[in-house]
């Protein structure tokens, strides 16, 4: 069958007249309907594990805006929870987890085969979505990259410089390597299950890749991505994979080739012209618009959106933000961005 979904065509390397559009964190607190459903679920984690309601919030931005893709509503920290870490969210602050400081802490974690028990509701969300999404909308599954997930598991929270993870990596590379290996292998299993449940593409979020420099970037950002992609391609050769090594800077160049990713998502620290020349030459690219434009809107939003469409329009391109949309964004600015991309 000829592929008709725009997002899937771009991922296959096709250059389209108008790029497909979706947004990181498109189901989120900037939408009143999201806040209402989260209140109904009780809290954020209960929403993630309530398949019906998680599917509902995934569908909300599709109904409101008609995005070309929807991303499963879940979180990258559900996998550590499935591996036995404690996880909770502090309102207004962010995630909290039990920490990993020693071999004994690591040894308390569960095995890879045990994760599906906790994650079963996520697979059910994917199944509901693959039934309910409009036929033109692509369903994206996702997981965190091992390094980024490890930074939260080690520190027990988000940190400005990922200091505790860097410290463990440098002081106890053997233990650190075990954490990365466990996350790499369990991520392959987790994403495989999402694909089997109906995800048509998957994205690997390495939000803190930018704090890995030189050989560390190769060892802990590039290598795990390559292993996950090889593991997935062995089982699901036709499923395209998106990698997001946020903050990679010059290391965005060559990332797709080195890892086997079909698409590389870029943040807003690189110019679209540079991305066209150095990253898009190897395949599809996605991202780049500063999320703050969704707060401020106006002519600057229109100008920057056009600039990205112009610079990346000569190759395979998916329009997206450089990072997640923030809770203070104005839903009308999202519509303005979409209208600008689609030329209305
Ligand atoms: O993009 C989507 O709409 C799909 C769902 C999704 C969420 N988190 C929902 C969420 C995805 C893909 C993520 C990924 C994620 N989660 C990342 C990688 C991407 C990135 O943003 O860099 C990271 C680092 C996390 C961990 C995480 N989850 C943090 C640090 C926080 C707290 C910060 C914040 O924005 O509140 C979360 C919470 C979270 N994950 C929310 C949502 C909608 C907000 C929770 C709420 O509704 O109160």
Coordinates of N, CA and C in Angstrom, one line a residue, residues 23-25 152 203 205-208 244 246 266-268 287-292 294 320-326:
X23 N 3.8 18.8 17.9 CA 4.6 19.6 18.9 C 4.9 18.8 20.1
X24 N 6.2 18.9 20.6 CA 6.5 18.2 21.8 C 5.7 18.8 23.0
X25 N 5.2 17.9 23.8 CA 4.3 18.2 24.9 C 2.9 18.8 24.4
X152 N 18.1 11.1 36.1 CA 17.0 11.2 37.1 C 17.1 10.1 38.1
X203 N 10.2 7.7 19.3 CA 11.2 8.8 19.5 C 11.9 8.5 20.8
X205 N 14.1 10.3 23.5 CA 14.4 11.6 24.1 C 15.6 11.6 24.9
X206 N 16.7 12.3 24.4 CA 17.9 12.4 25.2 C 18.0 13.9 25.6
X207 N 17.2 14.3 26.5 CA 17.1 15.7 26.9 C 18.4 16.3 27.4
X208 N 19.2 15.5 28.0 CA 20.5 16.0 28.6 C 21.7 15.6 27.9
X244 N 16.5 12.3 19.5 CA 16.5 13.7 19.9 C 17.7 13.9 20.9
X246 N 19.2 16.2 22.5 CA 19.1 17.7 22.7 C 20.4 18.3 23.2
X266 N 16.0 18.4 16.4 CA 17.0 19.4 16.8 C 16.4 20.4 17.7
X267 N 17.2 21.0 18.6 CA 16.7 22.0 19.6 C 16.8 23.4 18.9
X268 N 16.6 24.4 19.7 CA 16.7 25.8 19.1 C 18.0 26.5 19.2
X287 N 12.0 19.9 14.3 CA 12.2 20.7 15.4 C 12.6 22.1 15.1
X288 N 13.2 22.7 16.1 CA 13.9 24.0 16.0 C 13.2 25.3 16.4
X289 N 11.9 25.4 16.3 CA 11.3 26.6 16.7 C 11.3 26.8 18.2
X290 N 11.7 28.0 18.6 CA 11.8 28.3 20.1 C 10.4 28.2 20.7
X291 N 10.3 27.4 21.8 CA 9.0 27.2 22.5 C 8.4 28.5 22.9
X292 N 9.3 29.5 23.3 CA 8.8 30.8 23.8 C 7.9 31.5 22.8
X294 N 5.5 30.4 21.5 CA 4.1 29.9 21.8 C 3.6 30.8 22.9
X320 N 8.3 21.2 14.0 CA 8.1 21.0 15.5 C 8.9 22.1 16.2
X321 N 8.7 22.1 17.5 CA 9.4 23.0 18.4 C 10.8 22.5 18.7
X322 N 11.7 23.3 19.3 CA 13.0 22.8 19.7 C 13.0 22.1 21.0
X323 N 11.9 22.3 21.8 CA 11.7 21.6 23.0 C 10.2 21.7 23.3
X324 N 9.8 21.2 24.5 CA 8.3 21.1 24.8 C 7.6 22.4 24.9
X325 N 6.4 22.5 24.6 CA 5.6 23.7 24.8 C 5.4 23.9 26.3
X326 N 5.4 25.1 26.8 CA 5.4 25.4 28.2 C 3.9 25.7 28.7

